[in-house]
Amino acid sequence: MGIGDFLRRQLSQVIEWKNQQPGVLVHKFPSTNDEIKNASKLIVGPGQGALLVYEGKATDQIAEEGIYDLESDNHPFITTLLKLRTAFESEHKLKIWFYRKAETVNQNWGTATPVKYMDPIYKMPVELGSNGSFSFRIAQPLHLFSNVVGSLDNYSTEDARQMLQSRFPQAIAAVLAQSAFSYQQIDAHLGELASGIITRLQPELQQLGFELTVFKVNGTMFDAGTKER
């Protein structure tokens, strides 16, 4: 590597998530060597947050929008990291991921396979499909990075939607079993069922870094076997 390439690596840079796309929830800032340059600035825009990943571990997050001077700002982790630097070259590598703070709304969901439970009144097995909509947001960015995103450069809304939706059937079955509603009563209690489902899902999803802000059950459909019985 020539001296010109070396010096260009040390020029200050502006680190920001430009042209944020609504379909992307988490985006890694592209960097060749993952070093902090002299007098670089981190810009966290409206509706954004930033994750600082030091030597492979999500160490800190910046949730407030603004301009952060990576050379002098008194943000605890940035200050600590800067003290470790030696001259222009640093063996301590920093990667920065941006994440979307805004709520992702009106995502449709539906059960791919029938949900099974035992009717508490008629004592017969019931199989049904269900559908609705939900909204969510990133609530614990450090959990999301550690448990879901990992080393991915981008994590999309569709990735999150599929992961969240895969948790719904088990929660639906558990709430139906606890509610003691007969199959004839389900459609009259969709709001109550939705409330029970979101309450049951929330602790698990929070460990993954997400929070359900809205969960709706629009309707149910019984399979042919259940109708016959």
GROMACS .gro file of C-alpha atoms in nm, residues 20 25 32 38 44 46-47 62 78 80-81 86 102 104 122 130-131 134 143 151 157 161 165 185 198 213 215 223 227:
model
   29
   20GLN     CA    1  -3.268   0.544   0.440
   25LEU     CA    2  -3.442  -0.189   0.958
   32THR     CA    3  -1.282  -0.084   0.461
   38ASN     CA    4  -0.920   1.165   1.312
   44VAL     CA    5  -2.765   1.017   1.359
   46PRO     CA    6  -3.432   1.169   1.262
   47GLY     CA    7  -3.591   0.828   1.324
   62ILE     CA    8  -2.681   0.613   2.048
   78ILE     CA    9  -1.644   0.667   2.232
   80THR     CA   10  -1.296   0.497   2.618
   81LEU     CA   11  -1.223   0.373   2.268
   86THR     CA   12  -0.214   0.468   1.897
  102ALA     CA   13  -3.975   0.446   1.375
  104THR     CA   14  -4.326  -0.039   1.119
  122TYR     CA   15  -6.777  -3.003   2.284
  130SER     CA   16  -5.634  -1.715   1.133
  131ASN     CA   17  -5.517  -1.384   0.989
  134PHE     CA   18  -4.960  -0.611   1.336
  143HIS     CA   19  -3.053  -0.751   2.189
  151SER     CA   20  -2.273  -0.989   1.107
  157THR     CA   21  -3.856  -0.535   0.735
  161ARG     CA   22  -4.195  -0.984   0.960
  165GLN     CA   23  -4.497  -1.421   1.229
  185GLN     CA   24  -6.753  -1.811   2.045
  198ILE     CA   25  -4.974  -0.987   2.234
  213THR     CA   26  -4.716  -0.215   1.927
  215PHE     CA   27  -5.172  -0.693   1.708
  223ASP     CA   28  -6.072  -2.666   0.823
  227LYS     CA   29  -6.667  -2.836   1.000
   0.00000   0.00000   0.00000
